[in-house]
PDB file of C-alpha atoms in Angstrom:
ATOM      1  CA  UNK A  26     128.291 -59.483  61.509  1.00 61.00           C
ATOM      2  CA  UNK A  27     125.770 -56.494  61.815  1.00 74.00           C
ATOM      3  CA  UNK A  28     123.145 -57.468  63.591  1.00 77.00           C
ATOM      4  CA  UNK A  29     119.415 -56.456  63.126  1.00 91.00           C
ATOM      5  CA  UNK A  30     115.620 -56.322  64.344  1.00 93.00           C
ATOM      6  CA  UNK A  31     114.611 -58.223  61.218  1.00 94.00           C
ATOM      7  CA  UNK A  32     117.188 -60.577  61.764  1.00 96.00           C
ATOM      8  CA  UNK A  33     116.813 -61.255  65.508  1.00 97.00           C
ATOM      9  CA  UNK A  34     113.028 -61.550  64.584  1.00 97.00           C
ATOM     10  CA  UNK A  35     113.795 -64.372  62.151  1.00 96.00           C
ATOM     11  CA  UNK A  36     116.179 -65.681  64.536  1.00 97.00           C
ATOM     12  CA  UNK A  37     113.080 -66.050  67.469  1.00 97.00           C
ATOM     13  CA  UNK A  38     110.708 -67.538  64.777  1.00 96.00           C
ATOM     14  CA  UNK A  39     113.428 -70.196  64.001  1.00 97.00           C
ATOM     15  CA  UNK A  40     114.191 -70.699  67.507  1.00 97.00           C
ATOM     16  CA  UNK A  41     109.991 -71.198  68.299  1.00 96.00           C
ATOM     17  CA  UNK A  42     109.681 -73.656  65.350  1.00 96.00           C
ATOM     18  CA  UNK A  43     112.320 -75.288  66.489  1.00 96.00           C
ATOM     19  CA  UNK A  44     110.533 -75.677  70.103  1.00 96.00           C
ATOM     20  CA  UNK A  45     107.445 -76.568  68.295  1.00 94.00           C
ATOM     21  CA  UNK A  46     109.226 -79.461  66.958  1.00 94.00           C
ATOM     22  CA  UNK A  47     110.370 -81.213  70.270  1.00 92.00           C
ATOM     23  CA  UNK A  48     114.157 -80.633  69.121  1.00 94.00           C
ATOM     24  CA  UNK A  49     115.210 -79.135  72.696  1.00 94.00           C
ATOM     25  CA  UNK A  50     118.977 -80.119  71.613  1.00 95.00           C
ATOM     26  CA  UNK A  51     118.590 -78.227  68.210  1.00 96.00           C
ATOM     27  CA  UNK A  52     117.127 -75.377  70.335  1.00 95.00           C
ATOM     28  CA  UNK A  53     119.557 -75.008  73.077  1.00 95.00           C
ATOM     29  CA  UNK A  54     121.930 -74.224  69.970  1.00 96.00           C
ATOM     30  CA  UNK A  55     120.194 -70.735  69.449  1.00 97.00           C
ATOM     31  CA  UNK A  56     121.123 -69.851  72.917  1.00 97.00           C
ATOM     32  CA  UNK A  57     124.699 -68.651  74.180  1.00 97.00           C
ATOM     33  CA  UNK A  58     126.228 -70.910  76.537  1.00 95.00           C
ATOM     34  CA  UNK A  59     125.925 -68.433  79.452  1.00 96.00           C
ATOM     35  CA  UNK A  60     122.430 -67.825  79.055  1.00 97.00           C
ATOM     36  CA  UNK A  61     120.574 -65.600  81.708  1.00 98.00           C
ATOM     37  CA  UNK A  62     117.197 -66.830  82.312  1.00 97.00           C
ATOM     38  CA  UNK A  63     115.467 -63.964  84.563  1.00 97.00           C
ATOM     39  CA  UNK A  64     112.352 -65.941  86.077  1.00 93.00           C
ATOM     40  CA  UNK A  65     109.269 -64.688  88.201  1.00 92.00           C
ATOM     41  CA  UNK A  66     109.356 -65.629  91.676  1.00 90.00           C
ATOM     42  CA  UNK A  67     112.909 -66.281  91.851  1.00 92.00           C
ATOM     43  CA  UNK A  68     115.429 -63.565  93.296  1.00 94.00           C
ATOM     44  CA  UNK A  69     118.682 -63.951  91.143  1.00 97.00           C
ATOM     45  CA  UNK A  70     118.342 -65.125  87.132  1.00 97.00           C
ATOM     46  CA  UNK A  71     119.767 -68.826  86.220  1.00 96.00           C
ATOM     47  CA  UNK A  72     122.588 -69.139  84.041  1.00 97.00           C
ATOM     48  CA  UNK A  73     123.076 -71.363  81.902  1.00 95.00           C
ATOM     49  CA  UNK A  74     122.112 -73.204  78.474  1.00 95.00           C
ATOM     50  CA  UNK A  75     121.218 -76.272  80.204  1.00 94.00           C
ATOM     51  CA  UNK A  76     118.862 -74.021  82.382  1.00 92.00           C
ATOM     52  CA  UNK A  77     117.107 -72.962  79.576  1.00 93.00           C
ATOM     53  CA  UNK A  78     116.568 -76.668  78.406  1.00 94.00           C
ATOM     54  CA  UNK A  79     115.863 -78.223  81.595  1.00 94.00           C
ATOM     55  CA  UNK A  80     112.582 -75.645  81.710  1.00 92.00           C
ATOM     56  CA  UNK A  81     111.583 -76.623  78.468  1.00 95.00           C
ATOM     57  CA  UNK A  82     111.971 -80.162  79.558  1.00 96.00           C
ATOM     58  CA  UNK A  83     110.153 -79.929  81.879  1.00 95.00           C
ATOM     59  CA  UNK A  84     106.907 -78.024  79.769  1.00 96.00           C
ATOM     60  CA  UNK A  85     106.920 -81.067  77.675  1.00 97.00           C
ATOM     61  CA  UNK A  86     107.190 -83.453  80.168  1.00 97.00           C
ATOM     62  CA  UNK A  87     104.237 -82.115  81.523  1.00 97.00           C
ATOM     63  CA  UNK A  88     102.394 -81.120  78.612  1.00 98.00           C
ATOM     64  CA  UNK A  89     103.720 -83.698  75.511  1.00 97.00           C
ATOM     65  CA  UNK A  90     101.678 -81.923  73.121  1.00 97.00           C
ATOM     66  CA  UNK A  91     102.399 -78.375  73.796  1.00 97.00           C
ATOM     67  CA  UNK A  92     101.605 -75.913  71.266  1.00 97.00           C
ATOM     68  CA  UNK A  93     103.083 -72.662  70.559  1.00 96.00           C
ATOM     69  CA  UNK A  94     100.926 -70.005  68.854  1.00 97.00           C
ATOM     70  CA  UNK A  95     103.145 -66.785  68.659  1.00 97.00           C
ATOM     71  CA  UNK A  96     100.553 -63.942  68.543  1.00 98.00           C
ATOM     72  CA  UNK A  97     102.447 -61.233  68.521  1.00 98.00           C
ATOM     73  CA  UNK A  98     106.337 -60.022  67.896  1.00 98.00           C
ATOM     74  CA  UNK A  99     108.611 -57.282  67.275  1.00 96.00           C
ATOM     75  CA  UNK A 100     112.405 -56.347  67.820  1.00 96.00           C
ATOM     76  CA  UNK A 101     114.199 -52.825  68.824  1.00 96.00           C
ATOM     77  CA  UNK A 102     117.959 -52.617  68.848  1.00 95.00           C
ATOM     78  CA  UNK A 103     118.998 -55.776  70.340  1.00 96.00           C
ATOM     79  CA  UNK A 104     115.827 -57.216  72.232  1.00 97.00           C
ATOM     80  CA  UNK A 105     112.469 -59.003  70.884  1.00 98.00           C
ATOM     81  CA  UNK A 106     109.442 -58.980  72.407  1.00 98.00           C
ATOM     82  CA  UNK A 107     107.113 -61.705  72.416  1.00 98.00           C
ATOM     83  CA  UNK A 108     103.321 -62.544  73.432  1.00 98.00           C
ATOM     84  CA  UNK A 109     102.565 -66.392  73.040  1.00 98.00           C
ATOM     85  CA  UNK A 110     100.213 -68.515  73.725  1.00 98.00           C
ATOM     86  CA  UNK A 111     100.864 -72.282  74.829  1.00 98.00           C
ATOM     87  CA  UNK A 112      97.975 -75.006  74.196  1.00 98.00           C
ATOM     88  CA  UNK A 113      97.904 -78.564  75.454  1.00 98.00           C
ATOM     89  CA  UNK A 114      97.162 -81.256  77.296  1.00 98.00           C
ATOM     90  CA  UNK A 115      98.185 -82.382  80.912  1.00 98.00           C
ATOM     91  CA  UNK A 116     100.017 -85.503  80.643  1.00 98.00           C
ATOM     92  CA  UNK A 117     102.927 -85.654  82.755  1.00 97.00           C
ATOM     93  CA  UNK A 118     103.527 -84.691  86.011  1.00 96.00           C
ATOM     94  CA  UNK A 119     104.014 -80.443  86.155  1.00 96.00           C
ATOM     95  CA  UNK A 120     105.297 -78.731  89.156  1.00 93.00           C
ATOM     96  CA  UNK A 121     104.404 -82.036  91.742  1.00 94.00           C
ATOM     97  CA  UNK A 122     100.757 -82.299  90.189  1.00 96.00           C
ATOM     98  CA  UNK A 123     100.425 -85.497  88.787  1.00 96.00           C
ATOM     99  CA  UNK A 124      98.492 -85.484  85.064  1.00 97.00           C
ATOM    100  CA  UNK A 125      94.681 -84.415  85.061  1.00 97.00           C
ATOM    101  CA  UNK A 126      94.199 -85.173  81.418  1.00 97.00           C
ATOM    102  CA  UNK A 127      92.690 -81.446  81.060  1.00 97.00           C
ATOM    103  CA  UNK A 128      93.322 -79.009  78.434  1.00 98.00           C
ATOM    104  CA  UNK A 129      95.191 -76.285  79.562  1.00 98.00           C
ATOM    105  CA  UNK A 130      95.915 -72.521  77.661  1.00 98.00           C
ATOM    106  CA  UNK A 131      97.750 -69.999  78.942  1.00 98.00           C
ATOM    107  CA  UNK A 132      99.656 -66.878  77.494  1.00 98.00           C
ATOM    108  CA  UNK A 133     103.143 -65.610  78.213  1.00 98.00           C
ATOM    109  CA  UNK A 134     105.028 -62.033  77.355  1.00 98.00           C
ATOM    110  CA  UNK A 135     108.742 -62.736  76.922  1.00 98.00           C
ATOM    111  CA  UNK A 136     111.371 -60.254  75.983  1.00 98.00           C
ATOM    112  CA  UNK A 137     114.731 -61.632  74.667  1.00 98.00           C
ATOM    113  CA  UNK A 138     118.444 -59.972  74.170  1.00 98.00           C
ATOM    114  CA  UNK A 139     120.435 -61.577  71.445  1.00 97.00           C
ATOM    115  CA  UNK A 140     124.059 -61.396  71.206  1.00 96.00           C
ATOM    116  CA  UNK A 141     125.332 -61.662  67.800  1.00 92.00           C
ATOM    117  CA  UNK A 142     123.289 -64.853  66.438  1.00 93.00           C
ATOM    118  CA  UNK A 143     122.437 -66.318  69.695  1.00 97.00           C
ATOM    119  CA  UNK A 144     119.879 -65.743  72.158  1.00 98.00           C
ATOM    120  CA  UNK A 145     121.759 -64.180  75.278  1.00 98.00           C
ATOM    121  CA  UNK A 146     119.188 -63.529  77.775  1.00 98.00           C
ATOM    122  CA  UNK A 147     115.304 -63.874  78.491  1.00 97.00           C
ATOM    123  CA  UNK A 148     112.764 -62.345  80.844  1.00 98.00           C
ATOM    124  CA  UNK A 149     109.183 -63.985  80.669  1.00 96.00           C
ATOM    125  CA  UNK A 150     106.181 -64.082  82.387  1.00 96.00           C
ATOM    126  CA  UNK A 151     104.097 -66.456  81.969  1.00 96.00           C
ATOM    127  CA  UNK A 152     100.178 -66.561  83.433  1.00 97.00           C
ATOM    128  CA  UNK A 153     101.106 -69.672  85.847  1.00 94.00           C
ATOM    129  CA  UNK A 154      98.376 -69.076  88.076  1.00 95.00           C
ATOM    130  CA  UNK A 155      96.356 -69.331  85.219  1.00 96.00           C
ATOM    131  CA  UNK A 156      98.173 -73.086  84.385  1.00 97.00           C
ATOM    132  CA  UNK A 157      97.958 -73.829  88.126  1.00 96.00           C
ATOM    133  CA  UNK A 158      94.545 -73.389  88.116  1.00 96.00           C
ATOM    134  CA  UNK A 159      93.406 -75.258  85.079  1.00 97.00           C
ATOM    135  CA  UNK A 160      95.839 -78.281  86.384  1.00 97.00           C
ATOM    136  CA  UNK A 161      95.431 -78.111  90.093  1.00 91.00           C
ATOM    137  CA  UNK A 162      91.303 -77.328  90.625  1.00 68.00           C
ATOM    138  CA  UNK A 163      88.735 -79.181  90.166  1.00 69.00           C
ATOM    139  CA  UNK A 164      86.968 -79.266  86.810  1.00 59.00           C
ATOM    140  CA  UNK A 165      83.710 -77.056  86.646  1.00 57.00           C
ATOM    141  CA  UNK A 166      80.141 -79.171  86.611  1.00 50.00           C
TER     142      UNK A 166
END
């Protein structure tokens, strides 16, 4: 199977549609089972599909009504690059702060390598201080 930018593109929209959706299960599908997750702050990737769905878990846990707006992407050889925006509201309890109710928005760049017609590895970096900051202060008077 030759593999291709404009098919690794349309394999990222499919995979964010399918996050938009809630389908984590579906989802975890389009990644290979030893997925490398390479996260800020932390000194060695995660491996693992589960990884990958135990962090989006854990977004809509926190935010049930999470909304992806991809704003920009494009694909070279075997990587895609992405710049997304998440929208929601804070429901759940996210990273030990219990729900505020607030709107939140924050951006994220994420680059991903595909193998074949999986997604193989990702490194994001999402504005958290940004989240942490709209969930943890309090709101302007």
């Amino acid at each position: 199977m030759t593999v291709t930018p404009e098919k690794n593109l349309a394999l990222m929209h499919t995979a964010y549609r399918t996050l938009q959706s809630g389908d984590l299960d579906a989802c975890a599908e389009l990644v290979t089972e030893n997925f490398i997750a390479n996260l800020p702050g932390l000194p060695d990737p995660l491996h693992g599909r589960e990884i990958w769905k135990l962090g989006a878990q854990a977004m809509f846990e926190g935010f049930p009504d999470l909304r992806i707006q991809v704003e920009d992407m494009f694909g070279v050889d075997d990587k895609v690059t992405v710049r997304v925006q998440f929208r929601g509201t804070h429901q759940g309890t996210f990273q030990g702060i219990e729900a505020t109710r607030r709107p939140v928005s924050f951006r994220s760049i994420e680059i991903y390598r595909m193998e074949g017609d999986r997604i193989a590895e990702e490194w994001v970096a999402p504005d958290m201080m940004s989240l942490m900051r709209q969930i943890s202060s309090e709101p302007d008077e």
